[in-house]
Amino acid sequence: MSNAKQIQYLESVVLKGLCPNCYSSDVVYFEYEKNKIFGFKCHKCGWKTTHTSEEFMKISASWSRIRTGLKT
């Protein structure tokens, strides 16, 4: 999956609380290894994704700019 698509999916699930596949809000967060590997799963359509903490930090780096209104 492209980096742009990963960013879009994580923004949908983390910032909006919606599944990027079916837009349901019935999405749960889980951890495989505490603070190392985590994921999200939609109970409506079955969509799921997992990320390492390093991937998440890289993908979410621009989110603070979104909150504060700063340009990238």
Tab-separated table of N, CA and C in Angstrom:
chain	number	residue	atom	x	y	z
A	1	MET	N	0.840	-1.171	0.000
A	1	MET	CA	0.000	0.000	0.000
A	1	MET	C	0.893	1.244	0.000
A	2	SER	N	0.490	2.248	-0.750
A	2	SER	CA	1.295	3.465	-0.832
A	2	SER	C	1.256	4.238	0.479
A	3	ASN	N	2.270	5.048	0.698
A	3	ASN	CA	2.343	5.857	1.909
A	3	ASN	C	1.163	6.826	1.979
A	4	ALA	N	0.776	7.406	0.839
A	4	ALA	CA	-0.361	8.337	0.813
A	4	ALA	C	-1.643	7.632	1.242
A	5	LYS	N	-1.830	6.391	0.800
A	5	LYS	CA	-3.028	5.628	1.162
A	5	LYS	C	-2.996	5.273	2.646
A	6	GLN	N	-1.826	4.909	3.179
A	6	GLN	CA	-1.705	4.618	4.610
A	6	GLN	C	-2.058	5.844	5.439
A	7	ILE	N	-1.578	7.004	5.016
A	7	ILE	CA	-1.887	8.245	5.728
A	7	ILE	C	-3.387	8.490	5.708
A	8	GLN	N	-4.006	8.324	4.546
A	8	GLN	CA	-5.449	8.537	4.410
A	8	GLN	C	-6.229	7.567	5.305
A	9	TYR	N	-5.861	6.300	5.317
A	9	TYR	CA	-6.554	5.308	6.136
A	9	TYR	C	-6.414	5.619	7.623
A	10	LEU	N	-5.194	5.922	8.067
A	10	LEU	CA	-5.000	6.211	9.488
A	10	LEU	C	-5.677	7.509	9.906
A	11	GLU	N	-5.689	8.509	9.037
A	11	GLU	CA	-6.411	9.740	9.359
A	11	GLU	C	-7.888	9.450	9.553
A	12	SER	N	-8.451	8.602	8.694
A	12	SER	CA	-9.864	8.252	8.808
A	12	SER	C	-10.153	7.541	10.122
A	13	VAL	N	-9.360	6.532	10.444
A	13	VAL	CA	-9.648	5.717	11.620
A	13	VAL	C	-9.245	6.400	12.928
A	14	VAL	N	-8.132	7.121	12.943
A	14	VAL	CA	-7.651	7.731	14.186
A	14	VAL	C	-8.282	9.097	14.424
A	15	LEU	N	-8.250	9.961	13.425
A	15	LEU	CA	-8.731	11.327	13.625
A	15	LEU	C	-10.247	11.452	13.524
A	16	LYS	N	-10.874	10.630	12.665
A	16	LYS	CA	-12.326	10.713	12.480
A	16	LYS	C	-13.083	9.603	13.197
A	17	GLY	N	-12.392	8.512	13.536
A	17	GLY	CA	-13.044	7.382	14.189
A	17	GLY	C	-13.899	6.553	13.249
A	18	LEU	N	-13.572	6.582	11.956
A	18	LEU	CA	-14.360	5.867	10.956
A	18	LEU	C	-13.510	4.864	10.189
A	19	CYS	N	-14.122	3.740	9.843
A	19	CYS	CA	-13.465	2.753	8.989
A	19	CYS	C	-13.274	3.380	7.609
A	20	PRO	N	-12.066	3.327	7.042
A	20	PRO	CA	-11.849	3.908	5.718
A	20	PRO	C	-12.473	3.092	4.588
A	21	ASN	N	-12.936	1.890	4.897
A	21	ASN	CA	-13.535	1.029	3.887
A	21	ASN	C	-15.053	1.209	3.787
A	22	CYS	N	-15.754	1.206	4.934
A	22	CYS	CA	-17.223	1.284	4.919
A	22	CYS	C	-17.767	2.487	5.689
A	23	TYR	N	-16.900	3.274	6.306
A	23	TYR	CA	-17.240	4.485	7.065
A	23	TYR	C	-18.058	4.216	8.326
A	24	SER	N	-18.018	2.988	8.809
A	24	SER	CA	-18.664	2.651	10.076
A	24	SER	C	-17.827	3.190	11.231
A	25	SER	N	-18.492	3.511	12.321
A	25	SER	CA	-17.763	3.944	13.520
A	25	SER	C	-17.512	2.774	14.472
A	26	ASP	N	-17.831	1.568	14.049
A	26	ASP	CA	-17.659	0.373	14.880
A	26	ASP	C	-16.254	-0.203	14.694
A	27	VAL	N	-15.253	0.618	14.999
A	27	VAL	CA	-13.849	0.253	14.826
A	27	VAL	C	-13.200	0.135	16.196
A	28	VAL	N	-12.438	-0.919	16.402
A	28	VAL	CA	-11.755	-1.112	17.680
A	28	VAL	C	-10.242	-1.041	17.488
A	29	TYR	N	-9.572	-0.639	18.539
A	29	TYR	CA	-8.116	-0.533	18.586
A	29	TYR	C	-7.597	-1.699	19.407
A	30	PHE	N	-6.478	-2.285	19.004
A	30	PHE	CA	-5.881	-3.364	19.789
A	30	PHE	C	-4.369	-3.303	19.681
A	31	GLU	N	-3.696	-3.915	20.643
A	31	GLU	CA	-2.237	-3.986	20.657
A	31	GLU	C	-1.801	-5.445	20.654
A	32	TYR	N	-0.811	-5.762	19.814
A	32	TYR	CA	-0.203	-7.088	19.823
A	32	TYR	C	0.933	-7.130	20.829
A	33	GLU	N	1.765	-6.125	20.794
A	33	GLU	CA	2.852	-5.963	21.754
A	33	GLU	C	2.731	-4.549	22.285
A	34	LYS	N	2.701	-4.406	23.588
A	34	LYS	CA	2.476	-3.095	24.186
A	34	LYS	C	3.436	-2.047	23.625
A	35	ASN	N	2.858	-0.991	23.080
A	35	ASN	CA	3.581	0.153	22.510
A	35	ASN	C	4.505	-0.195	21.346
A	36	LYS	N	4.319	-1.361	20.717
A	36	LYS	CA	5.183	-1.735	19.593
A	36	LYS	C	4.389	-2.047	18.332
A	37	ILE	N	3.411	-2.912	18.425
A	37	ILE	CA	2.598	-3.280	17.267
A	37	ILE	C	1.131	-3.145	17.652
A	38	PHE	N	0.401	-2.386	16.855
A	38	PHE	CA	-1.002	-2.158	17.165
A	38	PHE	C	-1.818	-2.157	15.880
A	39	GLY	N	-3.123	-2.198	16.025
A	39	GLY	CA	-3.973	-2.217	14.844
A	39	GLY	C	-5.376	-1.745	15.130
A	40	PHE	N	-6.156	-1.758	14.067
A	40	PHE	CA	-7.553	-1.377	14.122
A	40	PHE	C	-8.347	-2.415	13.353
A	41	LYS	N	-9.586	-2.674	13.789
A	41	LYS	CA	-10.450	-3.620	13.091
A	41	LYS	C	-11.873	-3.094	13.098
A	42	CYS	N	-12.519	-3.165	11.929
A	42	CYS	CA	-13.913	-2.755	11.800
A	42	CYS	C	-14.796	-3.981	11.999
A	43	HIS	N	-15.733	-3.894	12.932
A	43	HIS	CA	-16.635	-5.016	13.183
A	43	HIS	C	-17.728	-5.124	12.133
A	44	LYS	N	-17.952	-4.069	11.367
A	44	LYS	CA	-19.008	-4.106	10.355
A	44	LYS	C	-18.550	-4.816	9.081
A	45	CYS	N	-17.403	-4.404	8.513
A	45	CYS	CA	-16.975	-4.970	7.222
A	45	CYS	C	-15.769	-5.901	7.322
A	46	GLY	N	-15.097	-5.923	8.486
A	46	GLY	CA	-13.946	-6.802	8.658
A	46	GLY	C	-12.611	-6.189	8.273
A	47	TRP	N	-12.609	-4.924	7.817
A	47	TRP	CA	-11.352	-4.251	7.470
A	47	TRP	C	-10.447	-4.223	8.685
A	48	LYS	N	-9.158	-4.460	8.467
A	48	LYS	CA	-8.214	-4.361	9.577
A	48	LYS	C	-6.851	-3.949	9.056
A	49	THR	N	-6.074	-3.376	9.940
A	49	THR	CA	-4.724	-2.954	9.617
A	49	THR	C	-3.874	-3.025	10.870
A	50	THR	N	-2.595	-3.264	10.692
A	50	THR	CA	-1.658	-3.245	11.812
A	50	THR	C	-0.459	-2.386	11.430
A	51	HIS	N	0.143	-1.773	12.433
A	51	HIS	CA	1.295	-0.906	12.221
A	51	HIS	C	2.246	-1.036	13.395
A	52	THR	N	3.524	-0.833	13.110
A	52	THR	CA	4.493	-0.728	14.198
A	52	THR	C	4.448	0.706	14.709
A	53	SER	N	4.975	0.933	15.878
A	53	SER	CA	4.985	2.291	16.426
A	53	SER	C	5.809	3.224	15.542
A	54	GLU	N	6.863	2.715	14.922
A	54	GLU	CA	7.687	3.535	14.035
A	54	GLU	C	6.899	3.970	12.801
A	55	GLU	N	6.140	3.039	12.210
A	55	GLU	CA	5.305	3.381	11.057
A	55	GLU	C	4.268	4.436	11.435
A	56	PHE	N	3.628	4.234	12.576
A	56	PHE	CA	2.599	5.172	13.016
A	56	PHE	C	3.185	6.564	13.227
A	57	MET	N	4.345	6.657	13.855
A	57	MET	CA	4.974	7.958	14.091
A	57	MET	C	5.306	8.650	12.772
A	58	LYS	N	5.793	7.889	11.809
A	58	LYS	CA	6.136	8.465	10.508
A	58	LYS	C	4.876	8.955	9.789
A	59	ILE	N	3.840	8.131	9.777
A	59	ILE	CA	2.603	8.478	9.082
A	59	ILE	C	1.897	9.649	9.755
A	60	SER	N	1.923	9.694	11.076
A	60	SER	CA	1.172	10.719	11.805
A	60	SER	C	1.956	12.012	12.036
A	61	ALA	N	3.148	12.118	11.493
A	61	ALA	CA	3.991	13.298	11.736
A	61	ALA	C	3.322	14.604	11.334
A	62	SER	N	2.500	14.587	10.309
A	62	SER	CA	1.861	15.822	9.837
A	62	SER	C	0.614	16.194	10.629
A	63	TRP	N	0.129	15.323	11.511
A	63	TRP	CA	-1.134	15.587	12.202
A	63	TRP	C	-1.069	16.783	13.132
A	64	SER	N	0.073	17.066	13.729
A	64	SER	CA	0.157	18.227	14.613
A	64	SER	C	-0.024	19.505	13.804
A	65	ARG	N	0.384	19.494	12.553
A	65	ARG	CA	0.175	20.651	11.684
A	65	ARG	C	-1.306	20.823	11.370
A	66	ILE	N	-2.040	19.723	11.265
A	66	ILE	CA	-3.478	19.790	11.009
A	66	ILE	C	-4.172	20.450	12.193
A	67	ARG	N	-3.839	20.023	13.400
A	67	ARG	CA	-4.463	20.562	14.616
A	67	ARG	C	-4.175	22.042	14.796
A	68	THR	N	-2.959	22.458	14.526
A	68	THR	CA	-2.573	23.838	14.788
A	68	THR	C	-2.809	24.755	13.601
A	69	GLY	N	-3.147	24.193	12.456
A	69	GLY	CA	-3.395	25.005	11.279
A	69	GLY	C	-2.139	25.415	10.535
A	70	LEU	N	-0.999	24.849	10.880
A	70	LEU	CA	0.245	25.166	10.188
A	70	LEU	C	0.280	24.463	8.842
A	71	LYS	N	0.916	25.075	7.882
A	71	LYS	CA	1.024	24.465	6.561
A	71	LYS	C	2.210	23.519	6.533
A	72	THR	N	2.073	22.442	5.713
A	72	THR	CA	3.154	21.466	5.589
A	72	THR	C	4.177	21.908	4.592
